[in-house]
Amino acid sequence: MSAHIKQTWILTLAAGALHAASIHGTVVENQTGYPIARAIVTAQPAKAGAQAIVIRSNLSGIFDFPSLPAGTYRISAAKAGFAPVQYGQKRWYSPGMPIALADGDAADLTIRMPRFGGISGTLLDENEVGLQDAEVAVYANTRPPRLLGRAVTDDRGIYRLGSMRPGTYLVRSIAKVYDDETYLPTFYRDSPVPNESHAIEVKFDEEVEHMDFHASPGRLFTVSGEVNIAFGRAVLSLLSDMGAVPATVDANGRFTFPPVAPGQYELLAAIPDDRARGRSADFQTLTVDRDVSVRVNPTPLPKLQFAFADTAGQPLSMPEGSVLLRRKDPAGEGDAVAAAIGTGFPLMPGRWEVAVRPGATYCAVGIEPKELAGRADGWTEILLAPRSQTLIRFVLSLHPAIVGGTVTNANGDPVAGVPVFVEPFDLDPRLRIEPLRSVTTDGKGRYEISGLAAGVYRLMASFDYEMPDASQMAAANAKKVQVDDGGRATLDLQEFVIR
C-alpha cells in the first residue's frame, strides 16, 4: 500500500469515527455506588430486526459503545446476583428510556443495579432450638401458593432465601423426620395452612431478617401399595400443593412414597413403555389421615376431542392451535400448550383445563356439556377419567365486541405509539387466558382492540409499563367499560405517567 493510499484510508476511518454516535458510562451497585465489573451491557436498536450489541463492563465498571449508527437505543445491564435493569426505568417493572442519537452524538450514562431481595430467619423446634438440615420453601403469595425455591437450614437452624423480586411471599418449612422426632410442614407464623399464614413483603436491596418460626411436631403417614406392571414398569407420583413426589417401585410393582403430612393428594401412575397396548395410566384422589395402602391398575389413556359451532348451531371448522390445554394439580396449573383438534387424542387422566385461544374475528360464548363450570371465554376445568372418551363442544360468536378510542396527554394532545392495556376485569384472574391484551395507538393517538367476549374490561394507556398486573392497573385508576356480544364501545383515555 502506497503512503498516499494508506494516509487516505486512515483519514476515511477517522472521518467515519468522528460522525458516529457513541454511548459510554459506568455500571455501579445501587446502594454503595461501587463499580460492577464484568456486567453484561446490551444496546438494543429500536429498528425492527436490528441485532443487539453486547459488551461487558471492565474492572472499573466502565462500558463503551464507541461507534454506533445514528438511531434510537435501549440500554440494559445484567449480572448474576443483581436484578437486571434497563437505563431510565421509573420502576423495576417499567421499560427503559430510549436514547435517541444523531450522527456525532455521545451519551454518558450511569446504570445503577440493585441487589435482589431476600428473606432470612431461623426454623425453631418447640423449645426455641434451631433445627439443622431442614428444608424451607418460598412461595408466591397466590392460591394455591406457587413454589419458587428452597433452602436448607445450617447447624443453627438459620435459613436464607434469595434472588427475589419485589412482592409478597409465603415461607414454609418442609416435613422433616429426625431419629426420634417428626415435624409437619408449617407456614411462617406457625400456621399449617396458607390462609392463616403471614405474607412477607420483599423489596430490592433489602434483606427481610428474623423471620423466625416454629416447625410443628406431629406425625407423618405412608402411602404405599401395589401396581399392576404386567405391561411395563410404572412411574408413580403423589401430587400435593408442595409439588410432585416420586415413589420407589420394585420389580414386583410394590411401591412406597416418602412419609407425607396429613392432607389431600392426587396419585398419578403411568406405564410409558407398554408397546403392546400403548400407554396406560391411573389417577386417584386420596385423603391421607393415616397410613394408606392403594391398589393401582393402569388402563388405556382417556381421549379428548373438540368440536365447534356458531351461535345458530352451525358447525365451524377451526385451525389447529385454536384450543389451549393445561394440566391442573394441587400445586397449580401447568404451562399452556396447543391441543390437537381432529380425532380424539390421548392424555394422562386427571384434571385439565381447556380454553379457546382468543381471535380477532371470534370469541367463545358457550361450552358443552353444560355441566362444565366456568365462563366459555376463560379456562374451563375438566376431569378425564381413565379409559374415558370426552367431547368438548365450544360455541363461538362470529361478532365479538370491539373497544376503541383516542389517547391524549395531560394537555389534551393525542399520543402516538403508546401501549393500551386491556384487562378482562370481571373474569377471575386464575381463569384468564391472557391476563392482559395490548395494542398501540396510531399516529393520531387512536386505538382499537377486537375479539372481545361480552363483559367488563379495564383499560390503561402508558409508556411506563411493559405489562402491568392487576394491582398496578388499580393503582393507575384504569377506566372500565362494559361491552355486549357484537357491540362496539368508545373509551377515550388519558396517558398514565408514573410520578
C-alpha angles and dihedrals in degrees: 000000000000120000091246094051092045092051091049091050092051092048090050092053091046092051091051091050091049091057097041120101121238141197122198137156148121134287112216139175108263099228102037104026090229114150117258114222124210095013113159108243119191130195109199115192114222091223110108113256094010115141120244119243114226127193138154129242114246127239090283092051092252122143130184135192096186104177118033130158114247111271145090123303140182115213122207136173133203138178134161111270094025132087111253112248140193118214113258098018113159091201132009090257094048126097117253126258113265116235115217115204130186123198109296095015119135127197123201112200139182113204115198116202119200124209119245116258125253144195124217137171144122129284106219137193124225091279095053092257118139117249114230125218094008121142122239120192132201123213137189107253094251134119108277093025112244115227112235107167150329140229134191122231119241127230090289096047093255118148133186128196115192145169092064127155121217112287143087122294142183122226122205137175119232122234110273133191119200125179096280106003137061130201127199126220109278132184124226110284092036100280126144093208132048095234090066096040127102119248118223120217116220129195134183116272092018134107113206099214137191095031089157121170141160128253109226116238114229146117130294123207135216127236111200141143145123132296127202104244097170090127103036147325114303128227113207130192130184109211126205139144085282091063130249126333119194124224129228108240123190128208092270095053097256110142139187131189123209112266112283137197121255113277148087119315141174121220118208121186126183136180102200099177103053096131095172098057104014126247119332134190147169133216127196136168116223136195107207113200096129137014106305130207116198134191111212121196113177115213133181115301119264118253128226128199134178134212132181137208137171123241090272091057096253114143117251130204114222127189124245111276094040093112126059125206133190135176118243125202136154092279092058138263129330127225118296117249133181112263126220110251106194126069115002112283128204124254135175111270119254137065121340137167125221132193140169112246109243115255135188094239103037144029134191115256102164143024133197141243083056093215088074109108125228139050118297092232091059138048115303121201120227131180116220111201120203113278092007127138114212130188118197115194120197123201111212131198112219090199106061122179125268131209122194143155146128130290118216134178128236090280092054095252118138115255117221124206097012118144115244113205120207121196125189092232100184095048118091107256090232090058099047114117090203115019087208138004122203140196132179126237120245127237091286095049095256125141137182131185122189137180094067124153118223111281147082120308133189119213136193133173117207144141089207099078134059091196117341122211126226094271091052091049089053093047089053091052091238112202122247130221132178122217133187127216108286091005131130124217130190118214121171115202138200116224111256116224124190109235 
